[in-house]
């Protein structure tokens, strides 16, 4: 079915199509907003278009749980933003939502959608730091929370080929698993 692929590519490409007029904080903020909304939209719209109601439920749980954990962290931890606008810097909600959406897309539909989704999620996180909305560790914490909730709540739609990230005390990497 070509329509879901076109939908995914259009939605993910919209994050990269925002104009970049230099290195201003406002531009980075726009990029981070485009990235997170594109990923969340794709994570929720793709299962709907495919009549994958279990996938939609899993996406809602993944993004919702990540958002709840992040809001709890922001409430309990007073961390001033780099731009000194408030004390809700830790952890990054944009990074949490971007990575929970990307992980859900990866786990549910495979690496073909997961790789570009993670690229947009990474761009979103970098943009939050460059926009002076978050410290780098706020973004990393949000990415960890989002990735964890995505992995916890999402099952593969087709488990023939999987990319599985791993980490231990000596490093990390990605394992490729194929079934035929």
Coordinates of N, CA and C in Angstrom, one line a residue:
X1 N 0.8 -1.2 0.0 CA 0.0 0.0 0.0 C 0.9 1.2 0.0
X2 N 0.8 2.0 -1.0 CA 1.7 3.2 -1.2 C 1.3 4.4 -0.4
X3 N 0.0 4.5 -0.1 CA -0.5 5.7 0.6 C 0.2 5.9 2.0
X4 N 0.3 4.9 2.8 CA 1.0 5.1 4.1 C 2.4 5.5 4.0
X5 N 3.2 5.0 3.0 CA 4.6 5.4 2.8 C 4.6 6.8 2.4
X6 N 3.7 7.2 1.5 CA 3.7 8.6 1.1 C 3.4 9.5 2.2
X7 N 2.4 9.1 3.1 CA 2.0 9.9 4.2 C 3.2 10.1 5.2
X8 N 3.9 9.0 5.5 CA 5.0 9.0 6.4 C 6.1 9.9 5.8
X9 N 6.4 9.8 4.6 CA 7.5 10.6 4.0 C 7.1 12.1 3.9
X10 N 5.8 12.4 3.6 CA 5.4 13.7 3.6 C 5.4 14.4 5.0
X11 N 5.0 13.6 6.0 CA 4.9 14.1 7.3 C 6.3 14.3 7.9
X12 N 7.2 13.4 7.7 CA 8.6 13.5 8.2 C 9.3 14.6 7.4
X13 N 9.1 14.7 6.1 CA 9.8 15.8 5.3 C 9.3 17.2 5.7
X14 N 8.1 17.3 6.2 CA 7.6 18.6 6.6 C 8.4 19.2 7.8
X15 N 9.0 18.3 8.6 CA 9.9 18.8 9.7 C 11.1 19.4 9.1
X16 N 11.6 18.9 8.0 CA 12.9 19.4 7.4 C 12.6 20.6 6.5
X17 N 11.4 20.8 6.2 CA 11.1 21.9 5.2 C 10.9 23.2 5.8
X18 N 11.0 23.4 7.1 CA 10.9 24.7 7.7 C 12.1 25.5 7.2
X19 N 11.9 26.8 6.9 CA 13.0 27.6 6.4 C 14.0 27.9 7.5
X20 N 15.2 27.9 7.1 CA 16.3 28.1 8.1 C 17.0 29.4 7.6
X21 N 16.7 30.5 8.3 CA 17.3 31.8 8.0 C 18.4 32.2 8.9
X22 N 19.3 31.3 9.0 CA 20.5 31.6 9.9 C 20.4 30.8 11.1
X23 N 21.1 31.2 12.2 CA 21.2 30.4 13.4 C 20.5 31.0 14.5
X24 N 19.4 31.7 14.3 CA 18.7 32.3 15.4 C 17.9 31.3 16.3
X25 N 17.7 31.7 17.6 CA 17.0 30.8 18.5 C 15.6 30.5 18.1
X26 N 15.0 31.6 17.5 CA 13.6 31.4 17.0 C 13.5 30.3 15.9
X27 N 14.4 30.3 15.0 CA 14.4 29.3 13.9 C 14.6 27.9 14.5
X28 N 15.5 27.7 15.5 CA 15.7 26.4 16.1 C 14.4 26.0 16.8
X29 N 13.7 27.0 17.5 CA 12.5 26.7 18.1 C 11.4 26.2 17.1
X30 N 11.4 26.9 16.0 CA 10.4 26.5 14.9 C 10.8 25.0 14.4
X31 N 12.0 24.8 14.3 CA 12.4 23.4 13.8 C 12.0 22.4 14.8
X32 N 12.2 22.6 16.1 CA 11.9 21.7 17.1 C 10.4 21.4 17.2
X33 N 9.6 22.5 17.0 CA 8.1 22.4 17.0 C 7.7 21.6 15.8
X34 N 8.2 21.9 14.6 CA 7.9 21.1 13.4 C 8.2 19.6 13.6
X35 N 9.4 19.4 14.1 CA 9.8 18.0 14.3 C 8.9 17.2 15.2
X36 N 8.6 17.7 16.4 CA 7.8 17.0 17.4 C 6.4 16.8 16.9
X37 N 5.8 17.8 16.3 CA 4.4 17.7 15.8 C 4.3 16.8 14.6
X38 N 5.3 16.8 13.7 CA 5.3 15.9 12.6 C 5.4 14.4 13.1
X39 N 6.3 14.2 14.0 CA 6.5 12.8 14.5 C 5.2 12.3 15.3
X40 N 4.7 13.2 16.1 CA 3.5 12.8 16.9 C 2.3 12.5 15.9
X41 N 2.2 13.4 14.9 CA 1.1 13.2 13.9 C 1.3 11.9 13.1
X42 N 2.5 11.6 12.7 CA 2.8 10.4 12.0 C 2.5 9.2 12.9
X43 N 2.9 9.2 14.1 CA 2.7 8.1 15.0 C 1.2 7.8 15.3
X44 N 0.4 8.8 15.2 CA -1.0 8.7 15.5 C -1.8 8.5 14.2
X45 N -1.3 9.1 13.1 CA -2.1 9.0 11.8 C -1.8 7.7 11.1
X46 N -0.6 7.3 11.1 CA -0.2 6.1 10.3 C -1.0 4.8 10.7
X47 N -1.2 4.5 12.0 CA -2.0 3.4 12.4 C -3.5 3.6 12.0
X48 N -3.9 4.8 12.0 CA -5.3 5.1 11.7 C -5.5 4.8 10.2
X49 N -4.6 5.3 9.3 CA -4.7 5.0 7.9 C -4.7 3.6 7.6
X50 N -3.9 2.8 8.3 CA -3.7 1.4 8.1 C -4.8 0.5 8.8
X51 N -5.7 1.1 9.4 CA -6.7 0.4 10.2 C -6.0 -0.5 11.3
X52 N -4.9 0.0 11.8 CA -4.2 -0.7 12.8 C -4.5 -0.1 14.2
X53 N -5.7 -0.5 14.7 CA -6.2 0.1 15.9 C -5.4 -0.2 17.2
X54 N -4.8 -1.4 17.1 CA -3.9 -1.8 18.2 C -2.6 -0.9 18.2
X55 N -2.1 -0.6 17.0 CA -1.0 0.3 16.8 C -1.3 1.7 17.3
X56 N -2.5 2.2 17.0 CA -3.0 3.5 17.5 C -3.0 3.5 19.0
X57 N -3.6 2.5 19.6 CA -3.6 2.4 21.1 C -2.2 2.4 21.7
X58 N -1.3 1.6 21.1 CA 0.1 1.6 21.6 C 0.8 3.0 21.4
X59 N 0.5 3.7 20.4 CA 1.1 5.0 20.2 C 0.6 6.0 21.2
X60 N -0.7 5.9 21.5 CA -1.3 6.8 22.5 C -0.7 6.5 23.9
X61 N -0.6 5.2 24.2 CA 0.0 4.9 25.5 C 1.4 5.3 25.6
X62 N 2.2 5.1 24.5 CA 3.6 5.5 24.5 C 3.8 7.0 24.7
X63 N 3.1 7.7 23.9 CA 3.3 9.2 24.0 C 2.7 9.7 25.3
X64 N 1.5 9.2 25.7 CA 0.9 9.6 26.9 C 1.7 9.3 28.2
X65 N 2.3 8.1 28.2 CA 3.1 7.8 29.4 C 4.3 8.6 29.5
X66 N 5.0 8.8 28.3 CA 6.2 9.7 28.3 C 5.8 11.1 28.7
X67 N 4.7 11.6 28.2 CA 4.3 13.0 28.6 C 4.0 13.1 30.1
X68 N 3.4 12.0 30.7 CA 3.1 12.0 32.1 C 4.3 12.0 33.0
X69 N 5.3 11.2 32.6 CA 6.5 11.1 33.3 C 7.3 12.4 33.2
X70 N 7.3 13.0 32.0 CA 8.0 14.3 31.8 C 7.3 15.4 32.7
X71 N 6.0 15.5 32.6 CA 5.3 16.5 33.4 C 5.6 16.3 34.9
X72 N 5.7 15.0 35.4 CA 6.0 14.8 36.8 C 7.4 15.3 37.1
X73 N 8.3 15.0 36.2 CA 9.7 15.4 36.4 C 9.8 17.0 36.4
X74 N 9.1 17.6 35.5 CA 9.1 19.1 35.5 C 8.5 19.7 36.8
X75 N 7.5 19.0 37.3 CA 6.9 19.4 38.6 C 7.8 19.2 39.8
X76 N 8.5 18.1 39.9 CA 9.3 17.8 41.0 C 10.7 18.4 41.0
X77 N 11.2 18.7 39.8 CA 12.6 19.1 39.7 C 12.6 20.6 39.1
X78 N 13.0 21.5 39.9 CA 13.1 22.9 39.5 C 14.5 23.1 38.8
X79 N 14.5 23.2 37.5 CA 15.7 23.4 36.8 C 15.4 24.6 35.8
X80 N 16.2 25.6 36.0 CA 16.1 26.8 35.1 C 16.5 26.5 33.7
X81 N 15.7 27.1 32.8 CA 16.0 27.0 31.4 C 17.2 27.8 31.0
X82 N 17.9 27.5 30.0 CA 19.1 28.3 29.6 C 18.7 29.8 29.3
X83 N 17.5 30.0 28.8 CA 17.1 31.4 28.5 C 16.5 32.1 29.7
X84 N 16.5 31.4 30.8 CA 16.0 31.9 32.1 C 14.5 32.3 32.1
X85 N 13.7 31.6 31.2 CA 12.3 32.0 31.1 C 11.4 31.3 32.3
X86 N 11.8 30.2 32.7 CA 11.1 29.5 33.8 C 12.0 28.4 34.4
X87 N 11.4 27.6 35.3 CA 12.1 26.5 36.0 C 11.6 25.1 35.6
X88 N 11.2 25.0 34.3 CA 10.6 23.7 33.8 C 11.5 23.1 32.7
X89 N 12.8 23.2 32.9 CA 13.7 22.7 31.9 C 13.9 21.2 31.9
X90 N 13.9 20.6 33.0 CA 14.2 19.1 33.1 C 13.0 18.3 33.3
X91 N 12.7 17.3 32.5 CA 13.4 16.9 31.2 C 12.6 17.6 30.1
X92 N 13.2 17.4 28.9 CA 12.6 18.1 27.7 C 11.4 17.3 27.2
X93 N 10.2 18.0 27.2 CA 9.0 17.4 26.7 C 9.0 17.2 25.2
X94 N 9.6 18.1 24.5 CA 9.7 17.9 23.0 C 10.5 16.7 22.7
X95 N 11.7 16.5 23.4 CA 12.5 15.3 23.2 C 11.7 14.0 23.6
X96 N 11.0 14.1 24.7 CA 10.3 12.9 25.1 C 9.2 12.5 24.1
X97 N 8.4 13.5 23.6 CA 7.4 13.2 22.6 C 8.0 12.8 21.3
X98 N 9.1 13.4 20.9 CA 9.7 13.0 19.6 C 10.2 11.6 19.7
X99 N 10.9 11.3 20.7 CA 11.5 9.9 20.8 C 10.5 8.8 21.1
X100 N 9.4 9.2 21.9 CA 8.4 8.1 22.1 C 7.7 7.9 20.7
X101 N 7.4 8.9 19.9 CA 6.8 8.7 18.6 C 7.7 8.0 17.7
X102 N 9.0 8.4 17.6 CA 9.9 7.7 16.8 C 10.1 6.2 17.1
X103 N 10.2 5.9 18.4 CA 10.3 4.6 18.9 C 9.1 3.7 18.6
X104 N 7.9 4.3 18.8 CA 6.7 3.6 18.4 C 6.6 3.3 16.9
X105 N 7.0 4.3 16.1 CA 7.0 4.0 14.6 C 8.0 2.9 14.3
X106 N 9.2 3.0 14.9 CA 10.2 2.0 14.6 C 9.8 0.6 15.1
X107 N 9.3 0.5 16.3 CA 8.9 -0.8 16.8 C 7.8 -1.4 16.1
X108 N 6.8 -0.6 15.7 CA 5.6 -1.1 15.1 C 5.7 -1.4 13.6
X109 N 6.4 -0.5 12.9 CA 6.5 -0.6 11.5 C 7.8 -0.9 10.9
X110 N 8.9 -1.0 11.7 CA 10.2 -1.4 11.2 C 11.2 -0.2 11.0
X111 N 12.4 -0.6 10.6 CA 13.5 0.3 10.4 C 13.3 1.3 9.3
X112 N 12.5 0.9 8.3 CA 12.3 1.8 7.1 C 11.7 3.1 7.5
X113 N 10.8 3.0 8.5 CA 10.1 4.2 9.0 C 10.9 4.7 10.3
X114 N 11.5 3.8 11.0 CA 12.2 4.1 12.2 C 13.4 5.0 12.0
X115 N 14.2 4.7 11.0 CA 15.5 5.4 10.8 C 15.2 6.9 10.5
X116 N 14.3 7.2 9.6 CA 14.0 8.7 9.4 C 13.3 9.3 10.6
X117 N 12.5 8.5 11.3 CA 11.8 9.1 12.5 C 12.8 9.4 13.6
X118 N 13.8 8.5 13.8 CA 14.9 8.8 14.8 C 15.7 10.0 14.3
X119 N 15.9 10.2 13.0 CA 16.7 11.4 12.5 C 15.9 12.6 12.8
X120 N 14.6 12.7 12.6 CA 13.8 13.8 13.0 C 13.8 14.1 14.5
X121 N 13.7 13.0 15.3 CA 13.7 13.1 16.7 C 15.0 13.7 17.2
X122 N 16.1 13.2 16.6 CA 17.4 13.8 17.0 C 17.5 15.2 16.7
X123 N 17.1 15.6 15.5 CA 17.1 17.0 15.1 C 16.2 17.8 16.0
X124 N 15.1 17.3 16.4 CA 14.2 18.0 17.4 C 15.0 18.2 18.7
X125 N 15.6 17.2 19.2 CA 16.4 17.4 20.5 C 17.5 18.4 20.4
X126 N 18.3 18.3 19.3 CA 19.3 19.3 19.0 C 18.8 20.7 18.9
X127 N 17.7 20.8 18.3 CA 17.1 22.2 18.1 C 16.6 22.7 19.4
X128 N 16.1 21.9 20.3 CA 15.7 22.4 21.7 C 16.9 23.0 22.4
X129 N 18.0 22.3 22.3 CA 19.2 22.9 23.0 C 19.7 24.1 22.3
X130 N 19.7 24.1 21.0 CA 20.2 25.3 20.2 C 19.3 26.5 20.4
X131 N 18.0 26.3 20.6 CA 17.0 27.3 20.8 C 17.2 27.9 22.3
X132 N 18.0 27.3 23.1 CA 18.2 27.7 24.5 C 17.0 27.5 25.3
X133 N 16.2 26.5 24.9 CA 15.1 26.1 25.7 C 15.5 25.0 26.7
X134 N 16.5 24.2 26.4 CA 17.0 23.1 27.3 C 18.5 23.0 27.3
X135 N 19.0 22.4 28.4 CA 20.4 22.0 28.5 C 20.5 20.7 27.8
X136 N 21.7 20.3 27.4 CA 21.8 19.0 26.7 C 21.3 17.8 27.5
X137 N 21.5 17.9 28.8 CA 21.1 16.7 29.7 C 19.6 16.7 29.8
X138 N 18.9 17.8 29.6 CA 17.4 17.8 29.6 C 16.9 17.0 28.4
X139 N 17.6 17.3 27.3 CA 17.2 16.6 26.0 C 17.5 15.1 26.1
X140 N 18.7 14.7 26.6 CA 19.1 13.3 26.8 C 18.1 12.6 27.7
X141 N 17.7 13.2 28.8 CA 16.7 12.6 29.7 C 15.4 12.4 29.0
X142 N 14.9 13.4 28.2 CA 13.7 13.3 27.5 C 13.8 12.2 26.4
X143 N 14.9 12.1 25.8 CA 15.1 11.0 24.8 C 15.0 9.7 25.4
X144 N 15.6 9.5 26.6 CA 15.6 8.2 27.3 C 14.2 7.9 27.7
X145 N 13.5 8.8 28.3 CA 12.1 8.6 28.7 C 11.2 8.2 27.5
X146 N 11.3 9.0 26.4 CA 10.5 8.7 25.3 C 10.8 7.3 24.6
X147 N 12.1 7.0 24.5 CA 12.5 5.7 24.0 C 12.0 4.6 24.9
X148 N 12.2 4.7 26.2 CA 11.7 3.7 27.1 C 10.2 3.4 27.0
X149 N 9.4 4.5 27.0 CA 8.0 4.3 26.9 C 7.6 3.7 25.5
X150 N 8.3 4.1 24.5 CA 8.0 3.6 23.2 C 8.3 2.1 23.1
X151 N 9.4 1.7 23.7 CA 9.7 0.2 23.7 C 8.8 -0.6 24.6
X152 N 8.4 0.0 25.8 CA 7.6 -0.7 26.7 C 6.2 -0.9 26.2
X153 N 5.6 0.1 25.5 CA 4.2 0.0 25.1 C 3.9 -0.5 23.7
X154 N 5.0 -0.6 22.8 CA 4.8 -0.9 21.4 C 5.3 -2.3 21.0
X155 N 4.5 -3.1 20.4 CA 4.8 -4.4 19.8 C 5.0 -4.3 18.3
X156 N 5.9 -5.1 17.8 CA 6.1 -5.1 16.3 C 4.8 -5.5 15.6
X157 N 4.5 -4.8 14.5 CA 3.4 -5.2 13.6 C 3.9 -6.4 12.7
X158 N 5.2 -6.3 12.3 CA 5.8 -7.4 11.5 C 7.2 -7.5 12.1
X159 N 7.5 -8.7 12.7 CA 8.8 -8.9 13.4 C 9.8 -9.6 12.5
X160 N 9.7 -9.5 11.2 CA 10.6 -10.2 10.3 C 12.0 -9.6 10.4
X161 N 12.1 -8.3 10.4 CA 13.4 -7.6 10.5 C 13.3 -6.5 11.7
X162 N 14.2 -6.6 12.6 CA 14.2 -5.6 13.7 C 15.6 -5.1 13.9
X163 N 15.7 -3.8 14.3 CA 16.9 -3.2 14.8 C 16.7 -3.0 16.2
X164 N 17.6 -3.5 17.1 CA 17.4 -3.4 18.5 C 18.6 -2.7 19.1
X165 N 18.4 -1.5 19.7 CA 19.5 -0.9 20.4 C 19.9 -1.6 21.7
X166 N 21.1 -1.5 22.0 CA 21.6 -2.1 23.3 C 22.7 -1.2 23.9
X167 N 22.9 -1.3 25.2 CA 24.0 -0.6 25.9 C 24.4 -1.4 27.1
X168 N 25.7 -1.3 27.4 CA 26.2 -1.9 28.6 C 27.3 -1.0 29.1
X169 N 28.0 -1.5 30.1 CA 29.0 -0.6 30.8 C 30.2 -0.4 29.8
X170 N 30.4 -1.1 28.8 CA 31.5 -1.0 27.9 C 31.2 -0.3 26.6
X171 N 29.9 0.1 26.4 CA 29.5 0.7 25.1 C 28.1 0.4 24.7
X172 N 27.8 0.5 23.5 CA 26.5 0.2 23.0 C 26.5 0.0 21.5
X173 N 25.4 -0.3 20.9 CA 25.3 -0.5 19.5 C 23.9 -0.9 19.1
X174 N 23.8 -1.4 17.9 CA 22.5 -1.8 17.4 C 22.6 -3.3 16.8
X175 N 21.7 -4.1 17.2 CA 21.7 -5.5 16.7 C 20.6 -5.6 15.6
X176 N 20.9 -6.3 14.5 CA 20.0 -6.5 13.5 C 19.5 -8.0 13.6
X177 N 18.2 -8.1 13.6 CA 17.6 -9.4 13.8 C 16.7 -9.7 12.6
X178 N 16.9 -10.8 11.9 CA 16.1 -11.1 10.7 C 15.5 -12.5 10.9
X179 N 14.2 -12.7 10.5 CA 13.6 -14.0 10.6 C 13.0 -14.3 9.2
X180 N 13.3 -15.5 8.7 CA 12.7 -15.9 7.4 C 12.3 -17.4 7.4

